[in-house]
Amino acid sequence: MAADEPEDETRILPPDMSLYNKIGKPDMNKVFAPEIVQAAQQVIVEAATTLMDETKEALNKIKQAQAESEKDPQKTAALLPVFIEQGFFIKARTGLSNYNLVAEMAKSLQIYCEAINKENITTKDRDIIKWHVQSIDMLLTKDIKGDGGPLGATIMDEIRRLGSIAKG
Amino acid sequence: MQKSQLATIRVLTVDDEKTILRLVYDVLARLGFRDITMAHSGRQAIELVSKQPFDLIISDWQMGDLTGIDLVEFIRNNPACICPRVPIIMLTGNTEAHYVIRARNTGINEYLIKPFSSEQLVKRIRGIIERPRPFVISSVYKGPERRRSDANPPPDKPDRRKGKKK
Protein backbone atom coordinates (compact mmCIF):
# COMPACT_ATOMS: atom_id res chain seq x y z
CA MET A 1 0.00 0.00 0.00
CA ALA A 2 1.31 3.47 -0.87
CA ALA A 3 2.18 5.67 2.05
CA ASP A 4 -0.37 8.34 1.11
CA GLU A 5 -3.18 5.83 0.53
CA PRO A 6 -5.67 5.82 3.38
CA GLU A 7 -6.00 2.57 5.24
CA ASP A 8 -9.37 0.86 5.08
CA GLU A 9 -10.68 1.37 8.58
CA THR A 10 -13.59 -0.84 9.49
CA ARG A 11 -15.61 0.37 12.41
CA ILE A 12 -18.05 -1.84 14.23
CA LEU A 13 -20.61 0.04 16.25
CA PRO A 14 -22.26 -1.81 19.15
CA PRO A 15 -25.88 -2.95 18.84
CA ASP A 16 -28.23 -0.03 19.13
CA MET A 17 -30.82 -0.71 21.82
CA SER A 18 -32.45 2.71 21.45
CA LEU A 19 -35.58 1.31 19.81
CA TYR A 20 -36.14 -1.12 22.67
CA ASN A 21 -35.43 1.61 25.18
CA LYS A 22 -37.67 4.10 23.36
CA ILE A 23 -40.72 1.91 23.80
CA GLY A 24 -40.01 1.44 27.48
CA LYS A 25 -38.27 -1.96 27.56
CA PRO A 26 -41.56 -3.85 27.46
CA ASP A 27 -42.22 -7.57 27.73
CA MET A 28 -42.30 -8.33 24.02
CA ASN A 29 -44.42 -11.42 24.58
CA LYS A 30 -47.16 -9.08 25.80
CA VAL A 31 -46.62 -6.45 23.10
CA PHE A 32 -47.01 -9.15 20.46
CA ALA A 33 -49.48 -11.34 22.34
CA PRO A 34 -50.87 -14.25 20.27
CA GLU A 35 -54.32 -12.61 19.98
CA ILE A 36 -52.75 -9.46 18.55
CA VAL A 37 -50.72 -11.40 16.00
CA GLN A 38 -53.81 -13.41 15.10
CA ALA A 39 -55.87 -10.24 14.59
CA ALA A 40 -53.17 -8.94 12.26
CA GLN A 41 -53.25 -12.20 10.33
CA GLN A 42 -57.00 -11.71 9.92
CA VAL A 43 -56.25 -8.47 8.05
CA ILE A 44 -54.24 -10.48 5.52
CA VAL A 45 -57.01 -13.04 5.16
CA GLU A 46 -59.66 -10.36 4.63
CA ALA A 47 -57.57 -8.61 1.98
CA ALA A 48 -57.70 -11.74 -0.14
CA THR A 49 -60.89 -10.71 -1.99
CA THR A 50 -59.42 -7.46 -3.26
CA LEU A 51 -56.19 -9.18 -4.13
CA MET A 52 -58.02 -11.82 -6.15
CA ASP A 53 -60.03 -9.22 -8.10
CA GLU A 54 -56.77 -7.55 -9.07
CA THR A 55 -55.28 -10.93 -9.94
CA LYS A 56 -58.12 -11.59 -12.39
CA GLU A 57 -57.47 -8.25 -14.07
CA ALA A 58 -53.80 -9.14 -14.44
CA LEU A 59 -54.69 -12.56 -15.78
CA ASN A 60 -56.86 -10.94 -18.44
CA LYS A 61 -53.91 -8.80 -19.49
CA ILE A 62 -51.60 -11.78 -19.95
CA LYS A 63 -54.32 -13.77 -21.72
CA GLN A 64 -54.77 -10.89 -24.11
CA ALA A 65 -51.00 -10.63 -24.63
CA GLN A 66 -50.78 -14.36 -25.21
CA ALA A 67 -53.58 -14.20 -27.80
CA GLU A 68 -51.76 -11.35 -29.58
CA SER A 69 -48.52 -13.34 -29.53
CA GLU A 70 -50.28 -16.34 -31.04
CA LYS A 71 -51.90 -14.22 -33.72
CA ASP A 72 -48.67 -12.44 -34.61
CA PRO A 73 -45.54 -14.24 -33.28
CA GLN A 74 -43.38 -11.27 -34.33
CA LYS A 75 -45.00 -9.25 -31.57
CA THR A 76 -43.91 -11.66 -28.82
CA ALA A 77 -40.67 -9.82 -27.95
CA ALA A 78 -42.60 -6.58 -27.49
CA LEU A 79 -45.13 -8.39 -25.31
CA LEU A 80 -42.56 -9.91 -22.93
CA PRO A 81 -42.74 -6.98 -20.47
CA VAL A 82 -46.48 -7.67 -20.09
CA PHE A 83 -45.82 -11.29 -19.14
CA ILE A 84 -42.99 -10.30 -16.79
CA GLU A 85 -44.82 -7.45 -15.05
CA GLN A 86 -48.19 -9.13 -14.80
CA GLY A 87 -46.52 -12.39 -13.78
CA PHE A 88 -44.86 -10.59 -10.89
CA PHE A 89 -48.14 -8.83 -10.06
CA ILE A 90 -50.03 -12.14 -9.96
CA LYS A 91 -47.29 -13.81 -7.94
CA ALA A 92 -47.40 -11.12 -5.24
CA ARG A 93 -51.17 -11.21 -4.94
CA THR A 94 -51.87 -14.92 -5.16
CA GLY A 95 -49.04 -15.67 -2.78
CA LEU A 96 -50.70 -13.46 -0.19
CA SER A 97 -54.04 -15.19 -0.80
CA ASN A 98 -52.86 -18.77 -0.30
CA TYR A 99 -52.86 -19.63 -4.03
CA ASN A 100 -49.30 -20.83 -3.72
CA LEU A 101 -49.31 -22.98 -6.85
CA VAL A 102 -50.59 -20.06 -8.93
CA ALA A 103 -47.89 -17.89 -7.37
CA GLU A 104 -45.26 -20.48 -8.32
CA MET A 105 -46.60 -20.66 -11.84
CA ALA A 106 -46.64 -16.87 -12.20
CA LYS A 107 -43.09 -16.71 -10.87
CA SER A 108 -42.04 -19.37 -13.34
CA LEU A 109 -43.61 -17.35 -16.16
CA GLN A 110 -41.81 -14.22 -15.01
CA ILE A 111 -38.42 -15.94 -14.74
CA TYR A 112 -38.85 -17.72 -18.06
CA CYS A 113 -39.75 -14.53 -19.91
CA GLU A 114 -36.82 -12.67 -18.32
CA ALA A 115 -34.44 -15.36 -19.57
CA ILE A 116 -35.75 -15.57 -23.15
CA ASN A 117 -33.42 -14.52 -25.93
CA LYS A 118 -35.47 -11.63 -27.32
CA GLU A 119 -33.64 -11.78 -30.66
CA ASN A 120 -34.64 -15.38 -31.25
CA ILE A 121 -37.96 -16.31 -29.71
CA THR A 122 -38.81 -19.84 -30.78
CA THR A 123 -42.10 -21.67 -31.20
CA LYS A 124 -41.20 -23.64 -28.09
CA ASP A 125 -40.78 -20.41 -26.12
CA ARG A 126 -44.23 -19.29 -27.19
CA ASP A 127 -45.69 -22.69 -26.32
CA ILE A 128 -44.20 -22.54 -22.84
CA ILE A 129 -45.61 -19.07 -22.29
CA LYS A 130 -48.99 -20.33 -23.48
CA TRP A 131 -48.71 -23.31 -21.11
CA HIS A 132 -48.07 -21.03 -18.19
CA VAL A 133 -50.97 -18.73 -19.02
CA GLN A 134 -53.39 -21.62 -19.53
CA SER A 135 -52.27 -23.27 -16.30
CA ILE A 136 -52.69 -20.08 -14.27
CA ASP A 137 -56.13 -19.58 -15.81
CA MET A 138 -57.14 -23.18 -15.08
CA LEU A 139 -55.91 -23.09 -11.48
CA LEU A 140 -57.77 -19.87 -10.75
CA THR A 141 -60.93 -21.04 -12.50
CA LYS A 142 -60.91 -24.25 -10.50
CA ASP A 143 -60.00 -22.26 -7.36
CA ILE A 144 -57.05 -24.50 -6.50
CA LYS A 145 -55.42 -23.13 -3.35
CA GLY A 146 -52.25 -24.13 -1.56
CA ASP A 147 -49.60 -26.06 -3.43
CA GLY A 148 -52.17 -28.14 -5.33
CA GLY A 149 -51.04 -31.43 -3.77
CA PRO A 150 -49.60 -34.17 -6.02
CA LEU A 151 -51.29 -32.65 -9.08
CA GLY A 152 -49.63 -29.33 -8.35
CA ALA A 153 -46.21 -30.97 -8.01
CA THR A 154 -46.72 -32.76 -11.36
CA ILE A 155 -47.72 -29.54 -13.11
CA MET A 156 -44.70 -27.68 -11.75
CA ASP A 157 -42.32 -30.50 -12.68
CA GLU A 158 -43.68 -30.47 -16.21
CA ILE A 159 -43.36 -26.71 -16.51
CA ARG A 160 -39.77 -26.83 -15.24
CA ARG A 161 -38.94 -29.69 -17.62
CA LEU A 162 -40.29 -27.78 -20.60
CA GLY A 163 -38.40 -24.71 -19.47
CA SER A 164 -35.09 -26.56 -19.27
CA ILE A 165 -35.64 -28.19 -22.67
CA ALA A 166 -36.31 -24.84 -24.28
CA LYS A 167 -33.24 -23.27 -22.68
CA GLY A 168 -31.19 -26.22 -23.96
CA MET B 1 -58.26 -0.23 23.72
CA GLN B 2 -54.97 0.18 25.57
CA LYS B 3 -52.36 2.07 23.60
CA SER B 4 -49.62 -0.25 22.38
CA GLN B 5 -46.05 0.48 23.32
CA LEU B 6 -45.30 0.31 19.61
CA ALA B 7 -47.25 3.54 19.06
CA THR B 8 -44.17 5.75 19.17
CA ILE B 9 -42.13 3.77 16.66
CA ARG B 10 -41.87 5.73 13.42
CA VAL B 11 -42.35 3.32 10.54
CA LEU B 12 -41.96 3.99 6.83
CA THR B 13 -43.49 1.47 4.43
CA VAL B 14 -42.62 1.62 0.76
CA ASP B 15 -44.41 -0.12 -2.11
CA ASP B 16 -45.55 1.08 -5.50
CA GLU B 17 -48.57 -1.21 -5.44
CA LYS B 18 -51.29 0.54 -3.48
CA THR B 19 -53.09 -2.62 -2.38
CA ILE B 20 -49.97 -4.18 -0.89
CA LEU B 21 -48.92 -0.88 0.70
CA ARG B 22 -52.34 -0.55 2.32
CA LEU B 23 -52.22 -4.16 3.46
CA VAL B 24 -48.86 -3.70 5.18
CA TYR B 25 -50.18 -0.51 6.78
CA ASP B 26 -53.29 -2.29 8.07
CA VAL B 27 -51.29 -5.22 9.43
CA LEU B 28 -48.91 -2.86 11.25
CA ALA B 29 -51.83 -0.84 12.61
CA ARG B 30 -53.48 -3.99 13.93
CA LEU B 31 -50.22 -4.94 15.64
CA GLY B 32 -50.29 -1.61 17.48
CA PHE B 33 -48.10 0.68 15.38
CA ARG B 34 -49.57 4.19 15.06
CA ASP B 35 -46.85 6.36 13.50
CA ILE B 36 -46.82 4.86 10.01
CA THR B 37 -45.86 6.77 6.87
CA MET B 38 -46.57 5.33 3.45
CA ALA B 39 -44.41 6.01 0.40
CA HIS B 40 -45.71 5.04 -3.02
CA SER B 41 -42.29 4.95 -4.70
CA GLY B 42 -38.61 4.65 -4.02
CA ARG B 43 -38.16 8.28 -4.98
CA GLN B 44 -40.76 9.43 -2.46
CA ALA B 45 -39.10 7.31 0.21
CA ILE B 46 -35.73 8.92 -0.50
CA GLU B 47 -37.29 12.37 -0.11
CA LEU B 48 -38.79 11.32 3.22
CA VAL B 49 -35.63 9.80 4.72
CA SER B 50 -33.78 12.97 3.72
CA LYS B 51 -36.16 15.08 5.78
CA GLN B 52 -37.21 13.07 8.79
CA PRO B 53 -35.92 10.18 10.87
CA PHE B 54 -37.57 6.76 11.01
CA ASP B 55 -37.13 3.88 13.44
CA LEU B 56 -38.05 1.13 10.99
CA ILE B 57 -38.44 0.83 7.22
CA ILE B 58 -40.32 -1.90 5.39
CA SER B 59 -39.70 -1.74 1.66
CA ASP B 60 -40.67 -3.64 -1.45
CA TRP B 61 -37.85 -4.55 -3.86
CA GLN B 62 -39.32 -4.13 -7.33
CA MET B 63 -40.74 -0.67 -7.84
CA GLY B 64 -41.23 1.41 -10.94
CA ASP B 65 -38.71 4.20 -10.55
CA LEU B 66 -36.11 3.27 -7.96
CA THR B 67 -35.85 -0.23 -6.53
CA GLY B 68 -35.81 -1.17 -2.88
CA ILE B 69 -32.10 -1.88 -3.28
CA ASP B 70 -31.53 1.66 -4.60
CA LEU B 71 -33.33 2.92 -1.52
CA VAL B 72 -31.18 0.82 0.86
CA GLU B 73 -28.02 2.03 -0.89
CA PHE B 74 -29.15 5.63 -0.47
CA ILE B 75 -30.00 5.18 3.19
CA ARG B 76 -26.73 3.47 4.09
CA ASN B 77 -24.36 5.52 1.97
CA ASN B 78 -25.75 8.93 1.12
CA PRO B 79 -25.01 11.70 3.65
CA ALA B 80 -28.36 13.27 2.74
CA CYS B 81 -30.13 10.49 4.62
CA ILE B 82 -30.67 11.47 8.22
CA CYS B 83 -31.18 7.93 9.54
CA PRO B 84 -28.37 5.84 8.01
CA ARG B 85 -28.59 3.11 10.64
CA VAL B 86 -32.34 2.64 10.47
CA PRO B 87 -33.34 -1.05 10.46
CA ILE B 88 -34.71 -2.12 7.08
CA ILE B 89 -36.94 -5.08 6.28
CA MET B 90 -37.01 -6.03 2.58
CA LEU B 91 -40.47 -7.40 1.78
CA THR B 92 -40.34 -9.08 -1.59
CA GLY B 93 -41.46 -11.88 -3.83
CA ASN B 94 -37.86 -12.53 -4.88
CA THR B 95 -37.07 -15.91 -3.35
CA GLU B 96 -33.85 -16.93 -5.10
CA ALA B 97 -30.69 -17.02 -3.00
CA HIS B 98 -28.85 -14.48 -5.14
CA TYR B 99 -31.52 -11.87 -4.36
CA VAL B 100 -31.21 -12.52 -0.63
CA ILE B 101 -27.41 -12.27 -0.81
CA ARG B 102 -27.58 -9.04 -2.78
CA ALA B 103 -30.01 -7.51 -0.30
CA ARG B 104 -27.83 -8.54 2.66
CA ASN B 105 -24.72 -7.15 0.99
CA THR B 106 -26.50 -3.85 0.42
CA GLY B 107 -27.26 -3.49 4.12
CA ILE B 108 -30.74 -4.72 4.92
CA ASN B 109 -31.51 -6.10 8.36
CA GLU B 110 -34.21 -8.62 7.53
CA TYR B 111 -35.60 -10.30 4.43
CA LEU B 112 -39.29 -11.22 4.30
CA ILE B 113 -40.70 -13.17 1.40
CA LYS B 114 -44.22 -12.67 0.05
CA PRO B 115 -46.57 -14.29 0.89
CA PHE B 116 -45.92 -13.27 4.45
CA SER B 117 -47.87 -13.98 7.58
CA SER B 118 -48.26 -11.64 10.53
CA GLU B 119 -46.24 -14.12 12.56
CA GLN B 120 -43.29 -13.92 10.17
CA LEU B 121 -43.44 -10.12 10.16
CA VAL B 122 -43.57 -10.02 13.96
CA LYS B 123 -40.61 -12.38 14.21
CA ARG B 124 -38.49 -10.01 12.17
CA ILE B 125 -39.66 -6.89 13.98
CA ARG B 126 -38.95 -8.54 17.33
CA GLY B 127 -35.50 -9.48 16.12
CA ILE B 128 -34.79 -5.87 15.23
CA ILE B 129 -36.08 -4.50 18.53
CA GLU B 130 -34.78 -7.18 20.90
CA ARG B 131 -31.62 -8.38 19.21
CA PRO B 132 -30.15 -5.54 17.14
CA ARG B 133 -26.88 -6.47 15.52
CA PRO B 134 -23.66 -4.47 15.59
CA PHE B 135 -23.39 -2.00 12.72
CA VAL B 136 -20.43 -2.24 10.36
CA ILE B 137 -18.97 0.80 8.63
CA SER B 138 -16.24 0.10 6.09
CA SER B 139 -15.27 1.32 2.65
CA VAL B 140 -17.09 -1.58 1.01
CA TYR B 141 -20.07 -2.16 3.29
CA LYS B 142 -22.32 -0.22 5.60
CA GLY B 143 -25.02 -2.11 7.43
CA PRO B 144 -25.80 -4.57 10.17
CA GLU B 145 -23.23 -7.26 10.81
CA ARG B 146 -24.10 -9.96 8.29
CA ARG B 147 -23.14 -12.87 10.49
CA ARG B 148 -25.82 -13.65 13.01
CA SER B 149 -24.89 -14.91 16.43
CA ASP B 150 -26.18 -15.19 19.96
CA ALA B 151 -23.74 -12.50 20.94
CA ASN B 152 -26.61 -10.21 21.78
CA PRO B 153 -29.46 -12.16 23.39
CA PRO B 154 -32.85 -10.53 23.99
CA PRO B 155 -32.76 -8.12 26.94
CA ASP B 156 -35.04 -10.30 29.03
CA LYS B 157 -33.03 -13.47 28.36
CA PRO B 158 -29.74 -14.31 30.09
CA ASP B 159 -26.58 -14.43 27.99
CA ARG B 160 -26.00 -18.14 27.61
CA ARG B 161 -22.28 -17.68 27.22
CA LYS B 162 -21.91 -16.15 30.65
CA GLY B 163 -20.95 -18.64 33.23
CA LYS B 164 -20.32 -21.32 30.64
CA LYS B 165 -17.54 -23.67 31.68
CA LYS B 166 -14.57 -23.88 29.37
Coordinates of C-alpha atoms in Angstrom, one line a residue:
Chain A
M1 CA 0.0 0.0 0.0
A2 CA 1.3 3.5 -0.9
A3 CA 2.2 5.7 2.1
D4 CA -0.4 8.3 1.1
E5 CA -3.2 5.8 0.5
P6 CA -5.7 5.8 3.4
E7 CA -6.0 2.6 5.2
D8 CA -9.4 0.9 5.1
E9 CA -10.7 1.4 8.6
T10 CA -13.6 -0.8 9.5
R11 CA -15.6 0.4 12.4
I12 CA -18.1 -1.8 14.2
L13 CA -20.6 0.0 16.3
P14 CA -22.3 -1.8 19.2
P15 CA -25.9 -3.0 18.8
D16 CA -28.2 0.0 19.1
M17 CA -30.8 -0.7 21.8
S18 CA -32.5 2.7 21.4
L19 CA -35.6 1.3 19.8
Y20 CA -36.1 -1.1 22.7
N21 CA -35.4 1.6 25.2
K22 CA -37.7 4.1 23.4
I23 CA -40.7 1.9 23.8
G24 CA -40.0 1.4 27.5
K25 CA -38.3 -2.0 27.6
P26 CA -41.6 -3.9 27.5
D27 CA -42.2 -7.6 27.7
M28 CA -42.3 -8.3 24.0
N29 CA -44.4 -11.4 24.6
K30 CA -47.2 -9.1 25.8
V31 CA -46.6 -6.5 23.1
F32 CA -47.0 -9.1 20.5
A33 CA -49.5 -11.3 22.3
P34 CA -50.9 -14.3 20.3
E35 CA -54.3 -12.6 20.0
I36 CA -52.8 -9.5 18.6
V37 CA -50.7 -11.4 16.0
Q38 CA -53.8 -13.4 15.1
A39 CA -55.9 -10.2 14.6
A40 CA -53.2 -8.9 12.3
Q41 CA -53.3 -12.2 10.3
Q42 CA -57.0 -11.7 9.9
V43 CA -56.3 -8.5 8.0
I44 CA -54.2 -10.5 5.5
V45 CA -57.0 -13.0 5.2
E46 CA -59.7 -10.4 4.6
A47 CA -57.6 -8.6 2.0
A48 CA -57.7 -11.7 -0.1
T49 CA -60.9 -10.7 -2.0
T50 CA -59.4 -7.5 -3.3
L51 CA -56.2 -9.2 -4.1
M52 CA -58.0 -11.8 -6.2
D53 CA -60.0 -9.2 -8.1
E54 CA -56.8 -7.6 -9.1
T55 CA -55.3 -10.9 -9.9
K56 CA -58.1 -11.6 -12.4
E57 CA -57.5 -8.2 -14.1
A58 CA -53.8 -9.1 -14.4
L59 CA -54.7 -12.6 -15.8
N60 CA -56.9 -10.9 -18.4
K61 CA -53.9 -8.8 -19.5
I62 CA -51.6 -11.8 -20.0
K63 CA -54.3 -13.8 -21.7
Q64 CA -54.8 -10.9 -24.1
A65 CA -51.0 -10.6 -24.6
Q66 CA -50.8 -14.4 -25.2
A67 CA -53.6 -14.2 -27.8
E68 CA -51.8 -11.4 -29.6
S69 CA -48.5 -13.3 -29.5
E70 CA -50.3 -16.3 -31.0
K71 CA -51.9 -14.2 -33.7
D72 CA -48.7 -12.4 -34.6
P73 CA -45.5 -14.2 -33.3
Q74 CA -43.4 -11.3 -34.3
K75 CA -45.0 -9.2 -31.6
T76 CA -43.9 -11.7 -28.8
A77 CA -40.7 -9.8 -27.9
A78 CA -42.6 -6.6 -27.5
L79 CA -45.1 -8.4 -25.3
L80 CA -42.6 -9.9 -22.9
P81 CA -42.7 -7.0 -20.5
V82 CA -46.5 -7.7 -20.1
F83 CA -45.8 -11.3 -19.1
I84 CA -43.0 -10.3 -16.8
E85 CA -44.8 -7.4 -15.1
Q86 CA -48.2 -9.1 -14.8
G87 CA -46.5 -12.4 -13.8
F88 CA -44.9 -10.6 -10.9
F89 CA -48.1 -8.8 -10.1
I90 CA -50.0 -12.1 -10.0
K91 CA -47.3 -13.8 -7.9
A92 CA -47.4 -11.1 -5.2
R93 CA -51.2 -11.2 -4.9
T94 CA -51.9 -14.9 -5.2
G95 CA -49.0 -15.7 -2.8
L96 CA -50.7 -13.5 -0.2
S97 CA -54.0 -15.2 -0.8
N98 CA -52.9 -18.8 -0.3
Y99 CA -52.9 -19.6 -4.0
N100 CA -49.3 -20.8 -3.7
L101 CA -49.3 -23.0 -6.8
V102 CA -50.6 -20.1 -8.9
A103 CA -47.9 -17.9 -7.4
E104 CA -45.3 -20.5 -8.3
M105 CA -46.6 -20.7 -11.8
A106 CA -46.6 -16.9 -12.2
K107 CA -43.1 -16.7 -10.9
S108 CA -42.0 -19.4 -13.3
L109 CA -43.6 -17.3 -16.2
Q110 CA -41.8 -14.2 -15.0
I111 CA -38.4 -15.9 -14.7
Y112 CA -38.8 -17.7 -18.1
C113 CA -39.7 -14.5 -19.9
E114 CA -36.8 -12.7 -18.3
A115 CA -34.4 -15.4 -19.6
I116 CA -35.7 -15.6 -23.1
N117 CA -33.4 -14.5 -25.9
K118 CA -35.5 -11.6 -27.3
E119 CA -33.6 -11.8 -30.7
N120 CA -34.6 -15.4 -31.3
I121 CA -38.0 -16.3 -29.7
T122 CA -38.8 -19.8 -30.8
T123 CA -42.1 -21.7 -31.2
K124 CA -41.2 -23.6 -28.1
D125 CA -40.8 -20.4 -26.1
R126 CA -44.2 -19.3 -27.2
D127 CA -45.7 -22.7 -26.3
I128 CA -44.2 -22.5 -22.8
I129 CA -45.6 -19.1 -22.3
K130 CA -49.0 -20.3 -23.5
W131 CA -48.7 -23.3 -21.1
H132 CA -48.1 -21.0 -18.2
V133 CA -51.0 -18.7 -19.0
Q134 CA -53.4 -21.6 -19.5
S135 CA -52.3 -23.3 -16.3
I136 CA -52.7 -20.1 -14.3
D137 CA -56.1 -19.6 -15.8
M138 CA -57.1 -23.2 -15.1
L139 CA -55.9 -23.1 -11.5
L140 CA -57.8 -19.9 -10.8
T141 CA -60.9 -21.0 -12.5
K142 CA -60.9 -24.3 -10.5
D143 CA -60.0 -22.3 -7.4
I144 CA -57.1 -24.5 -6.5
K145 CA -55.4 -23.1 -3.3
G146 CA -52.2 -24.1 -1.6
D147 CA -49.6 -26.1 -3.4
G148 CA -52.2 -28.1 -5.3
G149 CA -51.0 -31.4 -3.8
P150 CA -49.6 -34.2 -6.0
L151 CA -51.3 -32.6 -9.1
G152 CA -49.6 -29.3 -8.3
A153 CA -46.2 -31.0 -8.0
T154 CA -46.7 -32.8 -11.4
I155 CA -47.7 -29.5 -13.1
M156 CA -44.7 -27.7 -11.8
D157 CA -42.3 -30.5 -12.7
E158 CA -43.7 -30.5 -16.2
I159 CA -43.4 -26.7 -16.5
R160 CA -39.8 -26.8 -15.2
R161 CA -38.9 -29.7 -17.6
L162 CA -40.3 -27.8 -20.6
G163 CA -38.4 -24.7 -19.5
S164 CA -35.1 -26.6 -19.3
I165 CA -35.6 -28.2 -22.7
A166 CA -36.3 -24.8 -24.3
K167 CA -33.2 -23.3 -22.7
G168 CA -31.2 -26.2 -24.0
Chain B
M1 CA -58.3 -0.2 23.7
Q2 CA -55.0 0.2 25.6
K3 CA -52.4 2.1 23.6
S4 CA -49.6 -0.2 22.4
Q5 CA -46.0 0.5 23.3
L6 CA -45.3 0.3 19.6
A7 CA -47.3 3.5 19.1
T8 CA -44.2 5.7 19.2
I9 CA -42.1 3.8 16.7
R10 CA -41.9 5.7 13.4
V11 CA -42.3 3.3 10.5
L12 CA -42.0 4.0 6.8
T13 CA -43.5 1.5 4.4
V14 CA -42.6 1.6 0.8
D15 CA -44.4 -0.1 -2.1
D16 CA -45.6 1.1 -5.5
E17 CA -48.6 -1.2 -5.4
K18 CA -51.3 0.5 -3.5
T19 CA -53.1 -2.6 -2.4
I20 CA -50.0 -4.2 -0.9
L21 CA -48.9 -0.9 0.7
R22 CA -52.3 -0.5 2.3
L23 CA -52.2 -4.2 3.5
V24 CA -48.9 -3.7 5.2
Y25 CA -50.2 -0.5 6.8
D26 CA -53.3 -2.3 8.1
V27 CA -51.3 -5.2 9.4
L28 CA -48.9 -2.9 11.3
A29 CA -51.8 -0.8 12.6
R30 CA -53.5 -4.0 13.9
L31 CA -50.2 -4.9 15.6
G32 CA -50.3 -1.6 17.5
F33 CA -48.1 0.7 15.4
R34 CA -49.6 4.2 15.1
D35 CA -46.9 6.4 13.5
I36 CA -46.8 4.9 10.0
T37 CA -45.9 6.8 6.9
M38 CA -46.6 5.3 3.4
A39 CA -44.4 6.0 0.4
H40 CA -45.7 5.0 -3.0
S41 CA -42.3 5.0 -4.7
G42 CA -38.6 4.6 -4.0
R43 CA -38.2 8.3 -5.0
Q44 CA -40.8 9.4 -2.5
A45 CA -39.1 7.3 0.2
I46 CA -35.7 8.9 -0.5
E47 CA -37.3 12.4 -0.1
L48 CA -38.8 11.3 3.2
V49 CA -35.6 9.8 4.7
S50 CA -33.8 13.0 3.7
K51 CA -36.2 15.1 5.8
Q52 CA -37.2 13.1 8.8
P53 CA -35.9 10.2 10.9
F54 CA -37.6 6.8 11.0
D55 CA -37.1 3.9 13.4
L56 CA -38.0 1.1 11.0
I57 CA -38.4 0.8 7.2
I58 CA -40.3 -1.9 5.4
S59 CA -39.7 -1.7 1.7
D60 CA -40.7 -3.6 -1.4
W61 CA -37.8 -4.5 -3.9
Q62 CA -39.3 -4.1 -7.3
M63 CA -40.7 -0.7 -7.8
G64 CA -41.2 1.4 -10.9
D65 CA -38.7 4.2 -10.5
L66 CA -36.1 3.3 -8.0
T67 CA -35.9 -0.2 -6.5
G68 CA -35.8 -1.2 -2.9
I69 CA -32.1 -1.9 -3.3
D70 CA -31.5 1.7 -4.6
L71 CA -33.3 2.9 -1.5
V72 CA -31.2 0.8 0.9
E73 CA -28.0 2.0 -0.9
F74 CA -29.2 5.6 -0.5
I75 CA -30.0 5.2 3.2
R76 CA -26.7 3.5 4.1
N77 CA -24.4 5.5 2.0
N78 CA -25.7 8.9 1.1
P79 CA -25.0 11.7 3.7
A80 CA -28.4 13.3 2.7
C81 CA -30.1 10.5 4.6
I82 CA -30.7 11.5 8.2
C83 CA -31.2 7.9 9.5
P84 CA -28.4 5.8 8.0
R85 CA -28.6 3.1 10.6
V86 CA -32.3 2.6 10.5
P87 CA -33.3 -1.0 10.5
I88 CA -34.7 -2.1 7.1
I89 CA -36.9 -5.1 6.3
M90 CA -37.0 -6.0 2.6
L91 CA -40.5 -7.4 1.8
T92 CA -40.3 -9.1 -1.6
G93 CA -41.5 -11.9 -3.8
N94 CA -37.9 -12.5 -4.9
T95 CA -37.1 -15.9 -3.4
E96 CA -33.9 -16.9 -5.1
A97 CA -30.7 -17.0 -3.0
H98 CA -28.8 -14.5 -5.1
Y99 CA -31.5 -11.9 -4.4
V100 CA -31.2 -12.5 -0.6
I101 CA -27.4 -12.3 -0.8
R102 CA -27.6 -9.0 -2.8
A103 CA -30.0 -7.5 -0.3
R104 CA -27.8 -8.5 2.7
N105 CA -24.7 -7.1 1.0
T106 CA -26.5 -3.9 0.4
G107 CA -27.3 -3.5 4.1
I108 CA -30.7 -4.7 4.9
N109 CA -31.5 -6.1 8.4
E110 CA -34.2 -8.6 7.5
Y111 CA -35.6 -10.3 4.4
L112 CA -39.3 -11.2 4.3
I113 CA -40.7 -13.2 1.4
K114 CA -44.2 -12.7 0.1
P115 CA -46.6 -14.3 0.9
F116 CA -45.9 -13.3 4.4
S117 CA -47.9 -14.0 7.6
S118 CA -48.3 -11.6 10.5
E119 CA -46.2 -14.1 12.6
Q120 CA -43.3 -13.9 10.2
L121 CA -43.4 -10.1 10.2
V122 CA -43.6 -10.0 14.0
K123 CA -40.6 -12.4 14.2
R124 CA -38.5 -10.0 12.2
I125 CA -39.7 -6.9 14.0
R126 CA -39.0 -8.5 17.3
G127 CA -35.5 -9.5 16.1
I128 CA -34.8 -5.9 15.2
I129 CA -36.1 -4.5 18.5
E130 CA -34.8 -7.2 20.9
R131 CA -31.6 -8.4 19.2
P132 CA -30.1 -5.5 17.1
R133 CA -26.9 -6.5 15.5
P134 CA -23.7 -4.5 15.6
F135 CA -23.4 -2.0 12.7
V136 CA -20.4 -2.2 10.4
I137 CA -19.0 0.8 8.6
S138 CA -16.2 0.1 6.1
S139 CA -15.3 1.3 2.7
V140 CA -17.1 -1.6 1.0
Y141 CA -20.1 -2.2 3.3
K142 CA -22.3 -0.2 5.6
G143 CA -25.0 -2.1 7.4
P144 CA -25.8 -4.6 10.2
E145 CA -23.2 -7.3 10.8
R146 CA -24.1 -10.0 8.3
R147 CA -23.1 -12.9 10.5
R148 CA -25.8 -13.7 13.0
S149 CA -24.9 -14.9 16.4
D150 CA -26.2 -15.2 20.0
A151 CA -23.7 -12.5 20.9
N152 CA -26.6 -10.2 21.8
P153 CA -29.5 -12.2 23.4
P154 CA -32.8 -10.5 24.0
P155 CA -32.8 -8.1 26.9
D156 CA -35.0 -10.3 29.0
K157 CA -33.0 -13.5 28.4
P158 CA -29.7 -14.3 30.1
D159 CA -26.6 -14.4 28.0
R160 CA -26.0 -18.1 27.6
R161 CA -22.3 -17.7 27.2
K162 CA -21.9 -16.1 30.6
G163 CA -21.0 -18.6 33.2
K164 CA -20.3 -21.3 30.6
K165 CA -17.5 -23.7 31.7
K166 CA -14.6 -23.9 29.4

